[in-house]
XYZ file of C-alpha atoms in Angstrom:
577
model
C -28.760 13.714 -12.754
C -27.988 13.179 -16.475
C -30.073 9.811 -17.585
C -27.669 8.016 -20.470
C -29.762 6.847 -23.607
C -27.960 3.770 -24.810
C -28.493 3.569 -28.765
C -30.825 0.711 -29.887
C -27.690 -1.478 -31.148
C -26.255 -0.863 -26.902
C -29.577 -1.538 -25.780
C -29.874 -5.055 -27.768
C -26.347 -5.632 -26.147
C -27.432 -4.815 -23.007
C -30.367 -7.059 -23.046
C -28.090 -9.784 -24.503
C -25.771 -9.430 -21.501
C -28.702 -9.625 -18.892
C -27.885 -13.697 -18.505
C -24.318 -12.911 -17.868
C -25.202 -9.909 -15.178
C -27.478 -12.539 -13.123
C -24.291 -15.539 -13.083
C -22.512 -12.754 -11.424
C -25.383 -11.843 -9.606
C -23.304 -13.716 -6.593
C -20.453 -11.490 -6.322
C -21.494 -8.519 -4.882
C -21.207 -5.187 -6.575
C -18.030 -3.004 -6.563
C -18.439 -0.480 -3.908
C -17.020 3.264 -4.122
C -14.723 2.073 -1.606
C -12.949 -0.342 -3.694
C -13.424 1.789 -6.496
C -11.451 4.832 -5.091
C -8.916 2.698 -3.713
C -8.295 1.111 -6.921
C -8.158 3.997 -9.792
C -5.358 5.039 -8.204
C -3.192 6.983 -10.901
C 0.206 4.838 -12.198
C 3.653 6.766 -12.789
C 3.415 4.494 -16.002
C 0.831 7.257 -17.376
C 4.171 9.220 -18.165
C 6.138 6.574 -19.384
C 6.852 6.212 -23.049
C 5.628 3.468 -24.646
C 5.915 1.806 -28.455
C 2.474 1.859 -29.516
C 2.322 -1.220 -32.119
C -1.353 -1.060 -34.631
C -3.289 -4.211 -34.906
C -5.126 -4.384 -38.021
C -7.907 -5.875 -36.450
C -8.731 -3.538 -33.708
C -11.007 -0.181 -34.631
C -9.397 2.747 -36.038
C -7.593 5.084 -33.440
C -5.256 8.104 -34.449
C -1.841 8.270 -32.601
C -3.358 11.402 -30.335
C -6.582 9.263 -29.319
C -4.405 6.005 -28.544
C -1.968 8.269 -26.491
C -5.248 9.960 -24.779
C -6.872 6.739 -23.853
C -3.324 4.919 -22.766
C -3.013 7.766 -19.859
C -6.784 7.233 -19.279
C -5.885 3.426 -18.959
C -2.950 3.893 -16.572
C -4.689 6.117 -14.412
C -7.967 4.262 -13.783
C -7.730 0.776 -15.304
C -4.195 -0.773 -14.651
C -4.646 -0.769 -10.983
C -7.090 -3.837 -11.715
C -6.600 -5.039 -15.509
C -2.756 -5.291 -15.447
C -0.190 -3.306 -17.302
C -0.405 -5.490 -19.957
C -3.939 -6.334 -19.624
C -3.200 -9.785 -18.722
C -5.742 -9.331 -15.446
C -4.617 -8.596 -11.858
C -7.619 -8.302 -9.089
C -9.691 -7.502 -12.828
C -10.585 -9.727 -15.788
C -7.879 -9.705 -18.761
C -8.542 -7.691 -21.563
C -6.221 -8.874 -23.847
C -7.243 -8.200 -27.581
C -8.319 -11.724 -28.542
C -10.863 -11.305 -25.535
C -11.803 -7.704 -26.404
C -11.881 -7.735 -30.511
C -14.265 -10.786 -30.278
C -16.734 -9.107 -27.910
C -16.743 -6.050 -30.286
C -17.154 -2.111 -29.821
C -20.772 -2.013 -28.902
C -20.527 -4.702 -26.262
C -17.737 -3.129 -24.307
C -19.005 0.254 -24.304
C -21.903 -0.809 -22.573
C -19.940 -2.651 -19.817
C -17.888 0.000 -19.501
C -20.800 2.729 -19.272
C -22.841 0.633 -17.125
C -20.850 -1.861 -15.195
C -21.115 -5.561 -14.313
C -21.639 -6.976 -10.390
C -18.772 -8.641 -11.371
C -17.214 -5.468 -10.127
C -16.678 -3.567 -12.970
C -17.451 0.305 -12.171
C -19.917 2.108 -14.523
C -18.042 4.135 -15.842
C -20.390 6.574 -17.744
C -23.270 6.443 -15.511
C -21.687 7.511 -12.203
C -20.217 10.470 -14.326
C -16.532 9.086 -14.111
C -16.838 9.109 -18.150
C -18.649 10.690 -20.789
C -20.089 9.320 -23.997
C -17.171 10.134 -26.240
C -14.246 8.543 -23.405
C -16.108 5.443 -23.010
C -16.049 4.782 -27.058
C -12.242 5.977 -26.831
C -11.823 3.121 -23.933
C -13.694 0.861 -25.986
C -12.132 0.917 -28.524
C -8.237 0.963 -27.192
C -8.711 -1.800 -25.488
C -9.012 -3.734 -28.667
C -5.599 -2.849 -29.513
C -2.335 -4.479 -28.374
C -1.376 -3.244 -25.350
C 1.595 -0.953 -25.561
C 4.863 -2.158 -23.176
C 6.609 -0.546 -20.774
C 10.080 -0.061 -20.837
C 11.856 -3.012 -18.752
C 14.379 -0.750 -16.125
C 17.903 -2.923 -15.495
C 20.989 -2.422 -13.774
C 22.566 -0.200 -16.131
C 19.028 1.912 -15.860
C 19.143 1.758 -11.884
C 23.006 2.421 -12.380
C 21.909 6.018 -14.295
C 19.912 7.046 -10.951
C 22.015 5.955 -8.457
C 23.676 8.990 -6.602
C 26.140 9.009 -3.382
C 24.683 12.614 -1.607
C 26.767 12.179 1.277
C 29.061 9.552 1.288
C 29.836 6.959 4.548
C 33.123 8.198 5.519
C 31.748 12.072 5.201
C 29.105 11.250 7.388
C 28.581 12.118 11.025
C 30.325 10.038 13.390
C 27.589 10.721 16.071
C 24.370 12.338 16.506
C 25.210 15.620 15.518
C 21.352 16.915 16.647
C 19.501 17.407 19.638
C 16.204 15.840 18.819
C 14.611 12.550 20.100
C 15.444 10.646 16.784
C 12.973 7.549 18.647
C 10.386 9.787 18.668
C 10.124 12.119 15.018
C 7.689 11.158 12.347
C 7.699 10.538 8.719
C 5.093 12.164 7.084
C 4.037 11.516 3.523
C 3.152 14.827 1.634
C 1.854 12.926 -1.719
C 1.336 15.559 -3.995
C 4.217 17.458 -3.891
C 6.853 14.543 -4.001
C 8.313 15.332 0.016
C 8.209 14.016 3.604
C 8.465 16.366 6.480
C 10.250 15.396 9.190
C 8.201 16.374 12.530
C 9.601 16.475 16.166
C 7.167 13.919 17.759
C 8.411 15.930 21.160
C 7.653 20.037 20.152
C 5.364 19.297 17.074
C 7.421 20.963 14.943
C 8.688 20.280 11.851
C 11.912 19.827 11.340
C 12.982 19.640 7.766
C 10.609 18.762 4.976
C 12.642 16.622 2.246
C 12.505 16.370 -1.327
C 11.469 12.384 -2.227
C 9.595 10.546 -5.154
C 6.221 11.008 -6.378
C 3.794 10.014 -3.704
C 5.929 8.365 -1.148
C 4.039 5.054 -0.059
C 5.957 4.167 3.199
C 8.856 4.865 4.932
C 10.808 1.969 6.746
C 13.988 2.711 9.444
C 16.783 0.622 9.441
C 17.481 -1.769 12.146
C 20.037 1.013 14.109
C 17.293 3.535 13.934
C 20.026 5.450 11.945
C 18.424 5.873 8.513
C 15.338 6.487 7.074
C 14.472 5.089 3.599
C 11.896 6.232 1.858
C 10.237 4.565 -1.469
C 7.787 6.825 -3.682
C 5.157 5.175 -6.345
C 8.085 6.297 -9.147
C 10.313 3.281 -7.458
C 12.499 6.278 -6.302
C 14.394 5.475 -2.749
C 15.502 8.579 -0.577
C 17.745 6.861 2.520
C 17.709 10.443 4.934
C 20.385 10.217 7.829
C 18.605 11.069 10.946
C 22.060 11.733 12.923
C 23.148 14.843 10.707
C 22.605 18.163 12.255
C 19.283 19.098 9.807
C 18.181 14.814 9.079
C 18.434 15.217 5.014
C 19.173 12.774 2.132
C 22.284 11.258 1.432
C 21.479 8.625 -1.003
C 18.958 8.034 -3.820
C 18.152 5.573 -6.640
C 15.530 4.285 -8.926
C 14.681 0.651 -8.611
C 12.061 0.744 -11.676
C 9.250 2.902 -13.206
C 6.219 1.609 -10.493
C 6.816 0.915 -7.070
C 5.524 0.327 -3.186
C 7.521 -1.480 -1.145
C 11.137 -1.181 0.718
C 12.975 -2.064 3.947
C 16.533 -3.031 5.368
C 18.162 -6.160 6.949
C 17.162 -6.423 10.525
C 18.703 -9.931 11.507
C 21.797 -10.549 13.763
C 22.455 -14.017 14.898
C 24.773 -17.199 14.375
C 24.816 -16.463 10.435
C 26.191 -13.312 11.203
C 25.401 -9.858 11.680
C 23.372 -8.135 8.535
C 21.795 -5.057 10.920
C 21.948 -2.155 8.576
C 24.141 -4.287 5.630
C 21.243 -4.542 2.917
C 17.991 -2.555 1.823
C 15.442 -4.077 -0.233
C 12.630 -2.668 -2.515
C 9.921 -4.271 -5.156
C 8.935 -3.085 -8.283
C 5.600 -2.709 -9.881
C 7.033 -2.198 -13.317
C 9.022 -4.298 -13.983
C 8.055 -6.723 -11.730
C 11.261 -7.477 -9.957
C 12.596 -6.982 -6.817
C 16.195 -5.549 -5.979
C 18.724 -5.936 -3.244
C 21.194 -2.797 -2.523
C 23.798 -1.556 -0.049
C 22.236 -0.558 3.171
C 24.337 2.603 3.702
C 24.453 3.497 -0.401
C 21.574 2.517 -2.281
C 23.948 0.918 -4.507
C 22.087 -1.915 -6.300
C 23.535 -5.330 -6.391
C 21.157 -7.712 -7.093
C 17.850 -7.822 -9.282
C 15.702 -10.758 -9.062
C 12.582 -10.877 -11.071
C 8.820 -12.537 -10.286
C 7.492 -13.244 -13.408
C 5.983 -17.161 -13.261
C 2.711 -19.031 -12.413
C -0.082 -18.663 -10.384
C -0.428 -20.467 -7.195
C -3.487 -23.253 -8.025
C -4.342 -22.319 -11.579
C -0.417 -22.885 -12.702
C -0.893 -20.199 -15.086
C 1.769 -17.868 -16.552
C 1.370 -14.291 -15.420
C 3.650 -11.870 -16.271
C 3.499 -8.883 -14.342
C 3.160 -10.175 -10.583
C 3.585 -7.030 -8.683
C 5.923 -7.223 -5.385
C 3.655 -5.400 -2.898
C 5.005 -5.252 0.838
C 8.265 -6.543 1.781
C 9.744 -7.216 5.674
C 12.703 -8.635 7.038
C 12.482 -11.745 9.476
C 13.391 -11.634 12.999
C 14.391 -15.346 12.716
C 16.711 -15.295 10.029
C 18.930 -13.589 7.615
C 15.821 -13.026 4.924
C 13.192 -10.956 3.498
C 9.637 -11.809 3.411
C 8.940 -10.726 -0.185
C 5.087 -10.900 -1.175
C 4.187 -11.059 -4.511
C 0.612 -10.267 -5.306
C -1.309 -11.831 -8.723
C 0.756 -14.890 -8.370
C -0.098 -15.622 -4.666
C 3.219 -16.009 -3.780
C 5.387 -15.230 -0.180
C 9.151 -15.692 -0.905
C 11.663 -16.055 2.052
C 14.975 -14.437 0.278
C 17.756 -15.824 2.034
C 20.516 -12.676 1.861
C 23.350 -14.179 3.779
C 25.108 -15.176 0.202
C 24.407 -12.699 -2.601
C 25.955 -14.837 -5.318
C 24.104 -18.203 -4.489
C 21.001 -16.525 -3.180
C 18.291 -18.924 -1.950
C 14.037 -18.468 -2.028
C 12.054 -20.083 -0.657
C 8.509 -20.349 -2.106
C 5.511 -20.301 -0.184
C 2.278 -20.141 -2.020
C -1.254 -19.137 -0.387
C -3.754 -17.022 -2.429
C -3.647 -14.567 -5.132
C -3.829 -10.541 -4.784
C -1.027 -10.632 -1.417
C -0.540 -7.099 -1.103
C -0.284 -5.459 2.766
C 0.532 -6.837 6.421
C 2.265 -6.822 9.640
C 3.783 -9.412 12.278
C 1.675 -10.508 15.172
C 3.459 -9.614 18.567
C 6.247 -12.252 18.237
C 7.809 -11.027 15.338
C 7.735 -14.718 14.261
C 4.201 -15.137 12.347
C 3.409 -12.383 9.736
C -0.388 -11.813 8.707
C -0.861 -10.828 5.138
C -4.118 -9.704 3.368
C -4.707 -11.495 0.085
C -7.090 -8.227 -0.729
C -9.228 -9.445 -3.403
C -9.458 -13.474 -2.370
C -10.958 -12.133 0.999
C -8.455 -13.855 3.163
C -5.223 -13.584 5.394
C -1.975 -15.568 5.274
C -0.395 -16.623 7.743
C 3.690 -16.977 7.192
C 5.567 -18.524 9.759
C 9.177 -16.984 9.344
C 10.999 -19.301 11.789
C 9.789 -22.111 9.869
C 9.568 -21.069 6.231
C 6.251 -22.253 6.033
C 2.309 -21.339 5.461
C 0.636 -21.265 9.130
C -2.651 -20.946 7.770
C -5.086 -19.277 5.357
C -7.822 -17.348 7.285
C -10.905 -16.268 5.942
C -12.152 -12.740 6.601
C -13.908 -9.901 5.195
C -14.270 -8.227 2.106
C -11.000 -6.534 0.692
C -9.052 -6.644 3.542
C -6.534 -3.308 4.185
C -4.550 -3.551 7.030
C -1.725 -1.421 6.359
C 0.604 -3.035 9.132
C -2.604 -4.331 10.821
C -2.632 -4.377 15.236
C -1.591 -6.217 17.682
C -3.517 -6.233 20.398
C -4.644 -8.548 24.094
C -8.668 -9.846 23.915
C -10.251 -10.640 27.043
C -11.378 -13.888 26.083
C -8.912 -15.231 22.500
C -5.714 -13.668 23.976
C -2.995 -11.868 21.439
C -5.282 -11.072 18.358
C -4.205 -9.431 14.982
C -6.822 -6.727 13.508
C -7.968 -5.861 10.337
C -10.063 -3.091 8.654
C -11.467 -3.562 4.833
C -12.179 -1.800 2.342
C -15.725 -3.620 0.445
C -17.528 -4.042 4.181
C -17.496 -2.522 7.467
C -15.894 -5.291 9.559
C -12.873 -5.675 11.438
C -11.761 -9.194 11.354
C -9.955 -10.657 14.906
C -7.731 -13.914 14.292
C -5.945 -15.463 17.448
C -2.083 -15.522 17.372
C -0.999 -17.200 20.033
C -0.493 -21.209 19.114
C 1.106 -22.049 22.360
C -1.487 -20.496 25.121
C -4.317 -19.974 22.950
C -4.084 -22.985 20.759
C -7.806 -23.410 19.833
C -8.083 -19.816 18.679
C -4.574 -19.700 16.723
C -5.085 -18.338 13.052
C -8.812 -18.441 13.048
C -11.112 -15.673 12.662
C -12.460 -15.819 16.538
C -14.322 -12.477 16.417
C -15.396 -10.085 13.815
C -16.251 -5.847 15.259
C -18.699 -3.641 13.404
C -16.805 -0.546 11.985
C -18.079 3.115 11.077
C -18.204 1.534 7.192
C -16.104 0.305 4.442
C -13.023 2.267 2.959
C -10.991 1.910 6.122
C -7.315 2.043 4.955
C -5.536 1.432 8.365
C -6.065 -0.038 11.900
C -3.773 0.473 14.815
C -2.812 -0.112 18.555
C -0.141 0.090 21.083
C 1.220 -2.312 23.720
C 0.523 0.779 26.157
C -2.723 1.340 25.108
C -6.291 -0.052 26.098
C -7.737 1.320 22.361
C -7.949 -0.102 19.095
C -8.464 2.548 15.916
C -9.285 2.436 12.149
C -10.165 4.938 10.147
C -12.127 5.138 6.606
C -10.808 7.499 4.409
C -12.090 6.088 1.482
C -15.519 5.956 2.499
C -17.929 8.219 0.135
C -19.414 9.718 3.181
C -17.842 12.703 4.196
C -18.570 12.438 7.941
C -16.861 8.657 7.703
C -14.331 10.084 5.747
C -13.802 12.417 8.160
C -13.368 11.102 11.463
C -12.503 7.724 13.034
C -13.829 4.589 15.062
C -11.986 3.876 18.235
C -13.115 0.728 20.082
C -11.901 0.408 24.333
C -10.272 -3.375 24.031
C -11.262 -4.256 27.323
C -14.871 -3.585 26.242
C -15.013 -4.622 22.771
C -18.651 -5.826 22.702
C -19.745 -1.875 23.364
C -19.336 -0.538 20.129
C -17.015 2.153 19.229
C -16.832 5.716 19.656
C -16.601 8.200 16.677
C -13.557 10.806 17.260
C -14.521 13.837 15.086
C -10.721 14.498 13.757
C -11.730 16.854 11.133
C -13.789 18.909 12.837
C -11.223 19.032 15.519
C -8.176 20.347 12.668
C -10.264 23.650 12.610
C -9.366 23.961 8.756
C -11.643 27.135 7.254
C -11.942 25.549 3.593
C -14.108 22.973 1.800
C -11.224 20.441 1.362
C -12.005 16.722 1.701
C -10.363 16.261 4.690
C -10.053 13.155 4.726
C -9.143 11.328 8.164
C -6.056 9.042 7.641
C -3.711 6.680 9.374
C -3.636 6.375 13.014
C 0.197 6.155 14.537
C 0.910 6.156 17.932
C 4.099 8.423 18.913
C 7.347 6.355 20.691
C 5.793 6.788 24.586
C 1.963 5.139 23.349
C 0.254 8.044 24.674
C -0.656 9.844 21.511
C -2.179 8.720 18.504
C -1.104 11.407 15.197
C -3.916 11.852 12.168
C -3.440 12.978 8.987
C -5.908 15.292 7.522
C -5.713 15.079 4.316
C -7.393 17.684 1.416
C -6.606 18.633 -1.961
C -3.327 20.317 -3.213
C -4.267 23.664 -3.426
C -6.868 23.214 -0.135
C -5.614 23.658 3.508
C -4.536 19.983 5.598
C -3.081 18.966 9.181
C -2.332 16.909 11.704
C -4.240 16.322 14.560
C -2.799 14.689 17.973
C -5.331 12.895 20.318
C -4.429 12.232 23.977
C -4.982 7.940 23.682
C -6.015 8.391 27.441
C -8.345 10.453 27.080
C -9.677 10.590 23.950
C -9.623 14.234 24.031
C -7.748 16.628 21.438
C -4.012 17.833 21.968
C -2.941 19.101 19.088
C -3.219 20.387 15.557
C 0.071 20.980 13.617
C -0.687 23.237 10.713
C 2.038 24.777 8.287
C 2.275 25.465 4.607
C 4.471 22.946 3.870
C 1.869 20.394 4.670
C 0.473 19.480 1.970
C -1.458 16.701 0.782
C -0.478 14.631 4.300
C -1.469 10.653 4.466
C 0.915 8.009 5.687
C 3.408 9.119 8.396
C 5.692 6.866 10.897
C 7.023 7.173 14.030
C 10.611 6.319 14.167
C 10.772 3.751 17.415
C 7.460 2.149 16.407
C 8.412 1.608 12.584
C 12.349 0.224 13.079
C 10.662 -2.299 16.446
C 7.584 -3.379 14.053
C 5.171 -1.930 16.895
C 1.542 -1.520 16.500
């Protein structure tokens, strides 16, 4: 290993930032974990930006502030902000960074804080002459990204198949309930897999790095949203399920989903899709069978209990409420859950529910009425109650919770629980959901289960089935990384047992193979993996037999490539896991 000589003037630094290290000696290191789930790499890293020169800030030529922005929006903006403002990181805005000076930051950013900054330069992430780069851009203003309006969206927007050309009735043969979605990340597709024969059925051209894909309340469509902000809505009843719709909602994105709610206000099943926005940080309503956008609303305001301005609050995960005609949108720095009343377009009302900052993934307990949402970096759960347009509770729970949609599953002793995995520890939180037969367990933490070890990405059940299972893709060890924890709910306190997925895909190469995502098929006796390797490196999917616990498939084909998220089609449009 290379040992890093820090010159005398770094060293002095170093020693002069020993008092700050030990105040932040109580927040415990950031783990690899966290660290590979947050340098994820931005679609902003493309994106052309007006560079403006502060006189103040260190030298940089236009090729060095152009090399160090793309470093910045690949590794930093995930936790700094686009604009540096601070999101689950500190702000490094230039009247923070030109004070601390050149020498100081290199050394943080070579050797890290337990604050949770990563060392950069000592784990070999960096080298000498990229963390002086970093050092040094960071003392300039940050450079904006374009803002991306209707007239923008407008430019994108494109009719494939319009409503009255489409099929009048399923014009296939397969068991729409029961195909899967799977994400193919690096090469911008999802393949669309008979959940029935295993085969796939037509692999689709989407956005970069598709994050999820959501089903409209018919089970008709498919929508998919990529990390671009690109939507693809695919039409599952056409003869070969392909798109016939597409638009851009803005230049970073994660979340989308359709109107699910038909009751006294009226019947909006299939009527609307929503999606939110990264950059800009907005959120847009459109037509549920066109894409066409109709509505942008955007999230910029104040924190919940500092009050302070932010202005880049990202919209992470979005739902639509059983109860009533509205989306649940969840916006993360600010804290914030808004209930987006869609019945009237042109007098829309929100209302604003504020919890804790960092709100980014979740899923509805078994009622559909009560949905559980991981405030990642405050360490906690809220708990939205979407009858009543109100904040159930706040629950404290592990470190970084990731629960992707979370599960739903029946203890033995607290009744319905909702389960979550995290990323910084190897827990799996258990908070009570029942108010009404389990009242002195509801939204409280009533039992916490040791996992395989942090990194765990997803967690997942089945009314049908008797087993619980997260995985831990993100975990630096390769035999975590690679296979997954499932725990027997009716025996909870034994432990779980390791299912060796990776070893079971039979892939011949040295790819990562990475273990992700556990989805049950439409019946609840299967449970579908993703094994996921490099690009240019050999991947699968591997079907287990929930029952038991054996192998019962591996689905390998070219066209897989890069596979991590995938959805069944019955589970995803009933909110089932």
């Amino acid at each position: 290993m290379t040992r890093i000589h820090p010159t005398p003037l770094a060293a002095a630094i170093l020693l002069a930032a020993v008092p700050l290290l030990a105040q932040a000696q109580d927040k415990k290191p950031v783990t690899p974990e966290e660290m590979n789930y947050q340098a994820g790499a931005s679609p902003l890293a493309g994106e052309a930006m007006y560079h403006a020169t502060n006189p103040k800030a260190p030298p940089m030529t236009v090729a060095e502030f152009e090399t160090a922005r793309k470093i910045y929006f690949e590794r930093c903006a995930g936790c700094h902000g686009v604009l540096r403002k601070g999101a689950t990181g500190k702000p490094l805005t230039p009247d923070i960074t030109q004070a601390k000076g050149t020498d100081y930051l290199k050394v943080f950013i070579a050797y890290g804080s337990p604050a949770g900054m990563p060392n950069w330069m000592t784990s070999g992430e960096m080298d000498e002459k990229t963390v002086d780069l970093m050092a040094r851009y960071v003392q300039h203003d940050p450079p904006v990204p374009p803002e991306f309006g209707m007239a923008q969206m407008k430019q994108t927007w494109k009719v494939i198949v319009p409503p009255d050309q489409r099929p009048t009735r399923k014009m296939n043969a397969y068991n729409i309930e029961n195909i899967f979605s799977t994400t193919l990340r690096d090469t911008g597709e999802v393949a669309l897999i008979d959940g029935d024969t295993k085969q796939i059925i037509n692999v689709v051209k989407t956005g970069y790095a598709v994050h999820i894909s959501r089903v409209s309340a018919s089970g008709r469509y498919l929508f998919v949203i990529g990390r671009d902000a690109k939507i693809d809505m695919i039409d599952l009843w056409m003869e070969k399920p392909d798109n016939v719709a597409e638009v851009r909602i803005g230049l970073e994105a994660r979340s989308v989903d359709t109107s699910k709610y038909k009751g006294k206000e009226g019947d909006f099943t299939d009527k609307l899709a929503i999606a939110g926005a990264y950059w800009p940080p907005q959120y847009v309503i459109m037509k549920g069978d066109t894409l066409e956008p109709l509505k942008i609303v955007g999230t910029r305001g104040m924190v919940v209990g500092t009050q302070e301005y932010h202005p880049e609050p990202r919209v992470a995960s979005i739902v639509a409420s059983h109860f009533k005609p509205e989306f649940v949108v969840n916006v993360k720095e600010t804290g914030k859950t808004l209930m987006v009343d869609y019945s009237n377009l042109d007098a829309l009302k929100v209302t604003e529910i504020g919890s804790a900052p960092f709100l980014h993934d979740g899923g509805w307990d078994s009622t559909k009425r009560y949905f559980m949402v991981a405030a990642n970096n405050s360490n906690k759960i809220s708990v939205i109650d979407a009858k009543e347009d109100k904040l159930a509770a706040i629950v404290e729970v592990g470190r970084t919770p990731h629960p992707g949609r979370g599960a739903n599953i029946v203890h033995p002793t607290f009744g319905p629980v909702w389960a979550t995995g995290h990323l910084g520890d190897d827990s799996i939180s258990l908070i009570g959901t029942d108010p009404v037969k389990h009242k002195a367990y509801a939204f409280k933490k009533v039992a916490e289960l040791k996992g395989q070890g942090g990194g765990a990405l997803f967690i997942k059940s089945h009314p049908k089935s008797r087993h619980l299972y997260s995985d831990t893709p993100l975990n630096p060890d390769p035999k975590l990384a690679q296979s997954v924890a499932v725990y027997d709910i009716d025996h909870l306190d034994k432990g779980y047992a390791v299912l060796p997925i990776a070893e079971w895909a039979g892939l011949t190469d040295d790819g990562a193979k990475r273990v992700v995502q556990p989805e049950f098929n439409k019946a609840g006796d299967e449970v579908w993996f993703s094994v996921w390797s490099a690009k240019n490196k050999q991947s699968a999917l591997v079907v287990v037999d929930d029952k038991t616990l054996k192998l019962k498939a591996v689905i390998k084909d070219p066209r897989i490539i890069t596979p991590t998220g995938h959805f069944n089609v019955y589970n995803t449009q009933h909110d089932i896991y």
